[in-house]
Amino acid sequence: DTEVTQTPKHLVMGMTNKKSLKCEQHMGHRAMYWYKQKAKKPPELMFVYSYEKLSINESVPSRFSPECPNSSLLNLHLHALQPEDSALYLCASSQEGSRINQPQHFGDGTRLSIL
Amino acid sequence: GENVEQHPSTLSVQEGDSAVIKCTYSDSASNYFPWYKQELGKRPQLIIDIRSNVGEKKDQRIAVTLNKTAKHFSLHITETQPEDSAVYFCAASKTGNQFYFGTGTSLTVIP
């Protein structure tokens, strides 16, 4: 069983649509992450939340808007996306490490296609 | 920022042989180095990790070595099996939940 759950699994949207990706974990992890992964490429870090506060934004365009409503949920709001934003979007979570980072657990991802 | 290089990009081995994948990193502050296996269409799965205060770690057929001075770490898979075929990613991270992935190695184990 996947401990990090992402919905939807697939999403097709037009460039003018607004949609949201959702991620949920119940492992008590206090760090949550969004990654973007293109085919045959490594995951690219987009955002990190630590204790429900945004701690890292890797210069992601404002058409991607993250939100962490509580310690178990992570959303990624999408608006006015471009065709090059088509990719697999992965959510991950980990325990918060005081000096050394902890293992990340990934969800199955949302495969996003922009028409 | 951190730059993680990974080699080779593709690797084919005969079943039963060993496979070695190497990564280098640039930021001496990096202190945690996980390895992930990603099968086609699936999520990355952690297979082994190593922290900067350890030089080597082994888990059954998988081992990882770390040379902090040279800033490189390697994944060793012994007695490879067809189910080991996948893309393998190394990563380097430092305090603050910053993770940076290598470019990936596509491993094919030939029965």
GROMACS .gro file of N, CA, C and O in nm, chain B:
model
  444
  116GLY      N    1   2.401   2.626  -0.540
  116GLY     CA    2   2.324   2.509  -0.503
  116GLY      C    3   2.402   2.380  -0.526
  116GLY      O    4   2.514   2.382  -0.576
  117GLU      N    5   2.341   2.271  -0.492
  117GLU     CA    6   2.405   2.140  -0.505
  117GLU      C    7   2.399   2.091  -0.650
  117GLU      O    8   2.298   2.111  -0.718
  118ASN      N    9   2.506   2.026  -0.697
  118ASN     CA   10   2.511   1.964  -0.830
  118ASN      C   11   2.547   1.817  -0.811
  118ASN      O   12   2.654   1.786  -0.759
  119VAL      N   13   2.457   1.729  -0.852
  119VAL     CA   14   2.480   1.586  -0.837
  119VAL      C   15   2.495   1.523  -0.976
  119VAL      O   16   2.404   1.534  -1.058
  120GLU      N   17   2.608   1.463  -1.000
  120GLU     CA   18   2.632   1.394  -1.126
  120GLU      C   19   2.626   1.243  -1.104
  120GLU      O   20   2.674   1.194  -1.001
  121GLN      N   21   2.570   1.173  -1.202
  121GLN     CA   22   2.550   1.028  -1.188
  121GLN      C   23   2.596   0.958  -1.315
  121GLN      O   24   2.565   1.001  -1.425
  122HIS      N   25   2.669   0.847  -1.297
  122HIS     CA   26   2.720   0.770  -1.410
  122HIS      C   27   2.715   0.621  -1.379
  122HIS      O   28   2.735   0.582  -1.263
  123PRO      N   29   2.691   0.534  -1.478
  123PRO     CA   30   2.660   0.570  -1.617
  123PRO      C   31   2.512   0.604  -1.632
  123PRO      O   32   2.434   0.583  -1.539
  124SER      N   33   2.472   0.652  -1.745
  124SER     CA   34   2.331   0.682  -1.768
  124SER      C   35   2.253   0.555  -1.803
  124SER      O   36   2.134   0.546  -1.777
  125THR      N   37   2.321   0.458  -1.866
  125THR     CA   38   2.260   0.328  -1.892
  125THR      C   39   2.361   0.219  -1.858
  125THR      O   40   2.482   0.239  -1.871
  126LEU      N   41   2.308   0.106  -1.813
  126LEU     CA   42   2.393  -0.004  -1.770
  126LEU      C   43   2.320  -0.135  -1.797
  126LEU      O   44   2.206  -0.151  -1.754
  127SER      N   45   2.386  -0.224  -1.870
  127SER     CA   46   2.330  -0.357  -1.896
  127SER      C   47   2.424  -0.461  -1.837
  127SER      O   48   2.545  -0.455  -1.860
  128VAL      N   49   2.369  -0.553  -1.761
  128VAL     CA   50   2.448  -0.660  -1.701
  128VAL      C   51   2.376  -0.792  -1.720
  128VAL      O   52   2.254  -0.797  -1.735
  129GLN      N   53   2.453  -0.899  -1.717
  129GLN     CA   54   2.395  -1.033  -1.721
  129GLN      C   55   2.344  -1.069  -1.582
  129GLN      O   56   2.402  -1.029  -1.480
  130GLU      N   57   2.236  -1.142  -1.581
  130GLU     CA   58   2.181  -1.188  -1.453
  130GLU      C   59   2.289  -1.258  -1.372
  130GLU      O   60   2.364  -1.341  -1.423
  131GLY      N   61   2.297  -1.221  -1.244
  131GLY     CA   62   2.398  -1.281  -1.156
  131GLY      C   63   2.523  -1.198  -1.141
  131GLY      O   64   2.598  -1.214  -1.044
  132ASP      N   65   2.545  -1.107  -1.238
  132ASP     CA   66   2.662  -1.018  -1.228
  132ASP      C   67   2.632  -0.904  -1.131
  132ASP      O   68   2.520  -0.886  -1.085
  133SER      N   69   2.737  -0.825  -1.105
  133SER     CA   70   2.722  -0.708  -1.017
  133SER      C   71   2.703  -0.581  -1.100
  133SER      O   72   2.747  -0.574  -1.216
  134ALA      N   73   2.639  -0.483  -1.040
  134ALA     CA   74   2.619  -0.352  -1.103
  134ALA      C   75   2.667  -0.245  -1.007
  134ALA      O   76   2.642  -0.253  -0.887
  135VAL      N   77   2.735  -0.144  -1.061
  135VAL     CA   78   2.784  -0.033  -0.980
  135VAL      C   79   2.744   0.099  -1.045
  135VAL      O   80   2.766   0.119  -1.165
  136ILE      N   81   2.686   0.186  -0.966
  136ILE     CA   82   2.645   0.318  -1.013
  136ILE      C   83   2.712   0.422  -0.923
  136ILE      O   84   2.713   0.406  -0.800
  137LYS      N   85   2.769   0.525  -0.986
  137LYS     CA   86   2.848   0.622  -0.910
  137LYS      C   87   2.788   0.762  -0.919
  137LYS      O   88   2.737   0.803  -1.024
  138CYS      N   89   2.796   0.834  -0.807
  138CYS     CA   90   2.749   0.973  -0.802
  138CYS      C   91   2.853   1.062  -0.735
  138CYS      O   92   2.923   1.017  -0.645
  139THR      N   93   2.861   1.185  -0.783
  139THR     CA   94   2.944   1.285  -0.717
  139THR      C   95   2.856   1.404  -0.681
  139THR      O   96   2.754   1.429  -0.747
  140TYR      N   97   2.894   1.475  -0.577
  140TYR     CA   98   2.819   1.592  -0.535
  140TYR      C   99   2.916   1.707  -0.511
  140TYR      O  100   3.037   1.686  -0.498
  141SER      N  101   2.861   1.827  -0.506
  141SER     CA  102   2.948   1.944  -0.500
  141SER      C  103   2.948   2.015  -0.364
  141SER      O  104   3.046   2.079  -0.328
  142ASP      N  105   2.839   2.005  -0.290
  142ASP     CA  106   2.823   2.081  -0.166
  142ASP      C  107   2.873   2.000  -0.046
  142ASP      O  108   2.813   1.898  -0.011
  143SER      N  109   2.979   2.045   0.015
  143SER     CA  110   3.036   1.971   0.128
  143SER      C  111   2.942   1.968   0.249
  143SER      O  112   2.964   1.891   0.342
  144ALA      N  113   2.838   2.052   0.249
  144ALA     CA  114   2.742   2.052   0.359
  144ALA      C  115   2.639   1.938   0.346
  144ALA      O  116   2.565   1.910   0.439
  145SER      N  117   2.633   1.873   0.232
  145SER     CA  118   2.540   1.761   0.215
  145SER      C  119   2.579   1.649   0.311
  145SER      O  120   2.697   1.617   0.327
  146ASN      N  121   2.478   1.592   0.378
  146ASN     CA  122   2.508   1.494   0.482
  146ASN      C  123   2.419   1.371   0.480
  146ASN      O  124   2.427   1.285   0.567
  147TYR      N  125   2.331   1.362   0.381
  147TYR     CA  126   2.242   1.246   0.372
  147TYR      C  127   2.226   1.209   0.225
  147TYR      O  128   2.201   1.297   0.142
  148PHE      N  129   2.244   1.079   0.195
  148PHE     CA  130   2.252   1.037   0.055
  148PHE      C  131   2.164   0.914   0.033
  148PHE      O  132   2.205   0.800   0.055
  149PRO      N  133   2.040   0.935  -0.014
  149PRO     CA  134   1.952   0.822  -0.042
  149PRO      C  135   1.964   0.775  -0.187
  149PRO      O  136   2.006   0.852  -0.275
  150TRP      N  137   1.928   0.650  -0.209
  150TRP     CA  138   1.918   0.593  -0.344
  150TRP      C  139   1.774   0.546  -0.365
  150TRP      O  140   1.715   0.483  -0.277
  151TYR      N  141   1.721   0.578  -0.484
  151TYR     CA  142   1.585   0.541  -0.518
  151TYR      C  143   1.582   0.454  -0.642
  151TYR      O  144   1.662   0.472  -0.735
  152LYS      N  145   1.487   0.361  -0.643
  152LYS     CA  146   1.460   0.277  -0.759
  152LYS      C  147   1.324   0.318  -0.813
  152LYS      O  148   1.227   0.328  -0.737
  153GLN      N  149   1.317   0.344  -0.944
  153GLN     CA  150   1.189   0.382  -1.003
  153GLN      C  151   1.162   0.293  -1.123
  153GLN      O  152   1.230   0.299  -1.224
  154GLU      N  153   1.060   0.211  -1.109
  154GLU     CA  154   1.015   0.128  -1.221
  154GLU      C  155   0.923   0.212  -1.309
  154GLU      O  156   0.864   0.311  -1.265
  155LEU      N  157   0.910   0.170  -1.433
  155LEU     CA  158   0.835   0.246  -1.532
  155LEU      C  159   0.693   0.274  -1.485
  155LEU      O  160   0.619   0.182  -1.449
  156GLY      N  161   0.656   0.401  -1.482
  156GLY     CA  162   0.521   0.439  -1.444
  156GLY      C  163   0.493   0.433  -1.296
  156GLY      O  164   0.378   0.450  -1.254
  157LYS      N  165   0.598   0.412  -1.215
  157LYS     CA  166   0.576   0.400  -1.071
  157LYS      C  167   0.653   0.509  -0.995
  157LYS      O  168   0.731   0.583  -1.052
  158ARG      N  169   0.628   0.514  -0.867
  158ARG     CA  170   0.692   0.616  -0.784
  158ARG      C  171   0.835   0.577  -0.747
  158ARG      O  172   0.867   0.457  -0.743
  159PRO      N  173   0.920   0.672  -0.718
  159PRO     CA  174   1.054   0.639  -0.666
  159PRO      C  175   1.039   0.571  -0.530
  159PRO      O  176   0.962   0.615  -0.445
  160GLN      N  177   1.116   0.464  -0.510
  160GLN     CA  178   1.115   0.393  -0.384
  160GLN      C  179   1.255   0.391  -0.326
  160GLN      O  180   1.349   0.354  -0.394
  161LEU      N  181   1.265   0.430  -0.201
  161LEU     CA  182   1.394   0.429  -0.133
  161LEU      C  183   1.443   0.285  -0.118
  161LEU      O  184   1.369   0.199  -0.071
  162ILE      N  185   1.567   0.260  -0.161
  162ILE     CA  186   1.621   0.125  -0.147
  162ILE      C  187   1.732   0.119  -0.043
  162ILE      O  188   1.751   0.015   0.021
  163ILE      N  189   1.805   0.224  -0.026
  163ILE     CA  190   1.911   0.230   0.074
  163ILE      C  191   1.953   0.375   0.090
  163ILE      O  192   1.936   0.456  -0.003
  164ASP      N  193   2.006   0.409   0.205
  164ASP     CA  194   2.056   0.544   0.225
  164ASP      C  195   2.179   0.539   0.316
  164ASP      O  196   2.207   0.438   0.381
  165ILE      N  197   2.254   0.648   0.316
  165ILE     CA  198   2.374   0.655   0.400
  165ILE      C  199   2.390   0.797   0.450
  165ILE      O  200   2.359   0.893   0.378
  166ARG      N  201   2.437   0.808   0.574
  166ARG     CA  202   2.459   0.940   0.633
  166ARG      C  203   2.609   0.969   0.635
  166ARG      O  204   2.691   0.877   0.628
  167SER      N  205   2.642   1.096   0.649
  167SER     CA  206   2.781   1.137   0.629
  167SER      C  207   2.877   1.086   0.736
  167SER      O  208   2.998   1.092   0.718
  168ASN      N  209   2.824   1.035   0.846
  168ASN     CA  210   2.913   0.983   0.951
  168ASN      C  211   2.943   0.834   0.934
  168ASN      O  212   3.005   0.772   1.020
  169VAL      N  213   2.899   0.778   0.820
  169VAL     CA  214   2.919   0.635   0.792
  169VAL      C  215   2.986   0.621   0.656
  169VAL      O  216   2.955   0.696   0.563
  170GLY      N  217   3.076   0.524   0.641
  170GLY     CA  218   3.146   0.506   0.515
  170GLY      C  219   3.083   0.402   0.424
  170GLY      O  220   3.099   0.407   0.303
  171GLU      N  221   3.010   0.306   0.486
  171GLU     CA  222   2.953   0.198   0.407
  171GLU      C  223   2.830   0.143   0.478
  171GLU      O  224   2.824   0.141   0.602
  172LYS      N  225   2.733   0.100   0.398
  172LYS     CA  226   2.612   0.040   0.454
  172LYS      C  227   2.566  -0.070   0.359
  172LYS      O  228   2.573  -0.053   0.237
  173LYS      N  229   2.520  -0.180   0.416
  173LYS     CA  230   2.481  -0.294   0.332
  173LYS      C  231   2.344  -0.345   0.374
  173LYS      O  232   2.311  -0.347   0.494
  174ASP      N  233   2.264  -0.386   0.277
  174ASP     CA  234   2.133  -0.444   0.303
  174ASP      C  235   2.113  -0.556   0.201
  174ASP      O  236   2.076  -0.531   0.087
  175GLN      N  237   2.144  -0.677   0.242
  175GLN     CA  238   2.133  -0.796   0.158
  175GLN      C  239   2.219  -0.778   0.032
  175GLN      O  240   2.341  -0.769   0.044
  176ARG      N  241   2.159  -0.770  -0.087
  176ARG     CA  242   2.238  -0.762  -0.210
  176ARG      C  243   2.279  -0.619  -0.246
  176ARG      O  244   2.347  -0.597  -0.346
  177ILE      N  245   2.235  -0.523  -0.167
  177ILE     CA  246   2.260  -0.382  -0.200
  177ILE      C  247   2.354  -0.320  -0.098
  177ILE      O  248   2.340  -0.345   0.023
  178ALA      N  249   2.449  -0.243  -0.145
  178ALA     CA  250   2.541  -0.172  -0.056
  178ALA      C  251   2.566  -0.033  -0.112
  178ALA      O  252   2.556  -0.010  -0.233
  179VAL      N  253   2.597   0.058  -0.023
  179VAL     CA  254   2.633   0.194  -0.063
  179VAL      C  255   2.762   0.231   0.010
  179VAL      O  256   2.780   0.197   0.128
  180THR      N  257   2.851   0.298  -0.061
  180THR     CA  258   2.974   0.348  -0.002
  180THR      C  259   2.981   0.498  -0.020
  180THR      O  260   2.928   0.553  -0.117
  181LEU      N  261   3.043   0.566   0.074
  181LEU     CA  262   3.053   0.712   0.072
  181LEU      C  263   3.197   0.753   0.099
  181LEU      O  264   3.258   0.707   0.196
  182ASN      N  265   3.250   0.839   0.014
  182ASN     CA  266   3.382   0.899   0.035
  182ASN      C  267   3.360   1.050   0.046
  182ASN      O  268   3.344   1.119  -0.054
  183LYS      N  269   3.356   1.099   0.169
  183LYS     CA  270   3.326   1.241   0.192
  183LYS      C  271   3.436   1.332   0.138
  183LYS      O  272   3.409   1.441   0.089
  184THR      N  273   3.560   1.285   0.150
  184THR     CA  274   3.672   1.368   0.105
  184THR      C  275   3.663   1.394  -0.045
  184THR      O  276   3.681   1.506  -0.092
  185ALA      N  277   3.633   1.287  -0.119
  185ALA     CA  278   3.625   1.299  -0.264
  185ALA      C  279   3.486   1.342  -0.310
  185ALA      O  280   3.466   1.368  -0.429
  186LYS      N  281   3.393   1.348  -0.219
  186LYS     CA  282   3.254   1.384  -0.249
  186LYS      C  283   3.194   1.290  -0.354
  186LYS      O  284   3.137   1.335  -0.454
  187HIS      N  285   3.207   1.162  -0.330
  187HIS     CA  286   3.137   1.069  -0.417
  187HIS      C  287   3.084   0.950  -0.337
  187HIS      O  288   3.133   0.916  -0.230
  188PHE      N  289   2.977   0.891  -0.390
  188PHE     CA  290   2.913   0.777  -0.328
  188PHE      C  291   2.864   0.683  -0.437
  188PHE      O  292   2.839   0.727  -0.550
  189SER      N  293   2.858   0.557  -0.404
  189SER     CA  294   2.830   0.454  -0.506
  189SER      C  295   2.728   0.352  -0.454
  189SER      O  296   2.724   0.323  -0.336
  190LEU      N  297   2.652   0.300  -0.548
  190LEU     CA  298   2.555   0.193  -0.521
  190LEU      C  299   2.609   0.065  -0.583
  190LEU      O  300   2.650   0.065  -0.699
  191HIS      N  301   2.610  -0.042  -0.504
  191HIS     CA  302   2.657  -0.171  -0.552
  191HIS      C  303   2.543  -0.271  -0.538
  191HIS      O  304   2.487  -0.287  -0.428
  192ILE      N  305   2.509  -0.336  -0.649
  192ILE     CA  306   2.408  -0.442  -0.645
  192ILE      C  307   2.476  -0.572  -0.687
  192ILE      O  308   2.534  -0.580  -0.796
  193THR      N  309   2.474  -0.672  -0.601
  193THR     CA  310   2.535  -0.801  -0.634
  193THR      C  311   2.427  -0.901  -0.674
  193THR      O  312   2.308  -0.882  -0.644
  194GLU      N  313   2.471  -1.006  -0.744
  194GLU     CA  314   2.379  -1.114  -0.785
  194GLU      C  315   2.252  -1.057  -0.847
  194GLU      O  316   2.140  -1.089  -0.805
  195THR      N  317   2.268  -0.973  -0.948
  195THR     CA  318   2.153  -0.904  -1.006
  195THR      C  319   2.049  -1.001  -1.060
  195THR      O  320   2.081  -1.112  -1.108
  196GLN      N  321   1.923  -0.956  -1.052
  196GLN     CA  322   1.809  -1.035  -1.098
  196GLN      C  323   1.728  -0.950  -1.196
  196GLN      O  324   1.736  -0.826  -1.191
  197PRO      N  325   1.651  -1.011  -1.285
  197PRO     CA  326   1.572  -0.932  -1.381
  197PRO      C  327   1.485  -0.826  -1.314
  197PRO      O  328   1.466  -0.718  -1.369
  198GLU      N  329   1.434  -0.855  -1.196
  198GLU     CA  330   1.348  -0.758  -1.127
  198GLU      C  331   1.426  -0.637  -1.074
  198GLU      O  332   1.364  -0.542  -1.025
  199ASP      N  333   1.557  -0.641  -1.084
  199ASP     CA  334   1.637  -0.523  -1.049
  199ASP      C  335   1.634  -0.419  -1.162
  199ASP      O  336   1.679  -0.306  -1.143
  200SER      N  337   1.586  -0.457  -1.279
  200SER     CA  338   1.580  -0.365  -1.393
  200SER      C  339   1.487  -0.248  -1.359
  200SER      O  340   1.371  -0.267  -1.321
  201ALA      N  341   1.541  -0.127  -1.369
  201ALA     CA  342   1.467  -0.006  -1.334
  201ALA      C  343   1.561   0.113  -1.356
  201ALA      O  344   1.676   0.096  -1.397
  202VAL      N  345   1.509   0.232  -1.327
  202VAL     CA  346   1.594   0.351  -1.324
  202VAL      C  347   1.631   0.379  -1.178
  202VAL      O  348   1.544   0.376  -1.091
  203TYR      N  349   1.757   0.400  -1.155
  203TYR     CA  350   1.807   0.428  -1.020
  203TYR      C  351   1.854   0.574  -1.012
  203TYR      O  352   1.926   0.622  -1.100
  204PHE      N  353   1.810   0.642  -0.908
  204PHE     CA  354   1.851   0.780  -0.883
  204PHE      C  355   1.925   0.790  -0.752
  204PHE      O  356   1.879   0.736  -0.650
  205CYS      N  357   2.037   0.860  -0.753
  205CYS     CA  358   2.101   0.898  -0.628
  205CYS      C  359   2.051   1.038  -0.592
  205CYS      O  360   1.996   1.109  -0.676
  206ALA      N  361   2.069   1.076  -0.468
  206ALA     CA  362   2.033   1.210  -0.425
  206ALA      C  363   2.127   1.253  -0.314
  206ALA      O  364   2.184   1.169  -0.243
  207ALA      N  365   2.144   1.383  -0.303
  207ALA     CA  366   2.223   1.441  -0.194
  207ALA      C  367   2.137   1.545  -0.125
  207ALA      O  368   2.060   1.616  -0.191
  208SER      N  369   2.149   1.552   0.005
  208SER     CA  370   2.069   1.652   0.075
  208SER      C  371   2.144   1.706   0.196
  208SER      O  372   2.237   1.643   0.246
  209LYS      N  373   2.103   1.825   0.238
  209LYS     CA  374   2.160   1.886   0.356
  209LYS      C  375   2.048   1.936   0.444
  209LYS      O  376   1.932   1.935   0.403
  210THR      N  377   2.081   1.978   0.560
  210THR     CA  378   1.983   2.025   0.657
  210THR      C  379   1.890   2.128   0.595
  210THR      O  380   1.936   2.219   0.525
  211GLY      N  381   1.763   2.115   0.620
  211GLY     CA  382   1.666   2.207   0.563
  211GLY      C  383   1.579   2.144   0.457
  211GLY      O  384   1.506   2.210   0.385
  212ASN      N  385   1.586   2.009   0.448
  212ASN     CA  386   1.498   1.935   0.357
  212ASN      C  387   1.523   1.965   0.210
  212ASN      O  388   1.432   1.957   0.128
  213GLN      N  389   1.643   2.003   0.176
  213GLN     CA  390   1.677   2.023   0.035
  213GLN      C  391   1.736   1.894  -0.022
  213GLN      O  392   1.840   1.848   0.024
  214PHE      N  393   1.666   1.838  -0.120
  214PHE     CA  394   1.710   1.714  -0.184
  214PHE      C  395   1.739   1.743  -0.331
  214PHE      O  396   1.656   1.802  -0.399
  215TYR      N  397   1.853   1.695  -0.379
  215TYR     CA  398   1.889   1.713  -0.519
  215TYR      C  399   1.925   1.578  -0.578
  215TYR      O  400   2.007   1.505  -0.523
  216PHE      N  401   1.861   1.547  -0.691
  216PHE     CA  402   1.873   1.415  -0.751
  216PHE      C  403   1.978   1.413  -0.862
  216PHE      O  404   1.998   1.513  -0.933
  217GLY      N  405   2.042   1.299  -0.877
  217GLY     CA  406   2.127   1.274  -0.993
  217GLY      C  407   2.041   1.251  -1.115
  217GLY      O  408   1.919   1.243  -1.107
  218THR      N  409   2.106   1.237  -1.229
  218THR     CA  410   2.035   1.230  -1.357
  218THR      C  411   1.978   1.092  -1.387
  218THR      O  412   1.904   1.078  -1.484
  219GLY      N  413   2.009   0.993  -1.306
  219GLY     CA  414   1.948   0.863  -1.323
  219GLY      C  415   2.033   0.765  -1.403
  219GLY      O  416   2.108   0.804  -1.493
  220THR      N  417   2.019   0.637  -1.369
  220THR     CA  418   2.084   0.528  -1.442
  220THR      C  419   1.979   0.423  -1.475
  220THR      O  420   1.912   0.373  -1.385
  221SER      N  421   1.965   0.394  -1.604
  221SER     CA  422   1.871   0.291  -1.646
  221SER      C  423   1.943   0.158  -1.647
  221SER      O  424   2.032   0.134  -1.729
  222LEU      N  425   1.907   0.072  -1.553
  222LEU     CA  426   1.971  -0.059  -1.539
  222LEU      C  427   1.885  -0.167  -1.605
  222LEU      O  428   1.766  -0.177  -1.577
  223THR      N  429   1.948  -0.245  -1.691
  223THR     CA  430   1.881  -0.360  -1.752
  223THR      C  431   1.958  -0.486  -1.714
  223THR      O  432   2.079  -0.494  -1.734
  224VAL      N  433   1.887  -0.580  -1.656
  224VAL     CA  434   1.947  -0.709  -1.620
  224VAL      C  435   1.898  -0.812  -1.722
  224VAL      O  436   1.778  -0.838  -1.732
  225ILE      N  437   1.990  -0.869  -1.794
  225ILE     CA  438   1.958  -0.961  -1.903
  225ILE      C  439   1.953  -1.104  -1.850
  225ILE      O  440   2.052  -1.151  -1.795
  226PRO      N  441   1.837  -1.169  -1.866
  226PRO     CA  442   1.827  -1.307  -1.811
  226PRO      C  443   1.919  -1.404  -1.884
  226PRO      O  444   1.951  -1.386  -2.001
   0.00000   0.00000   0.00000
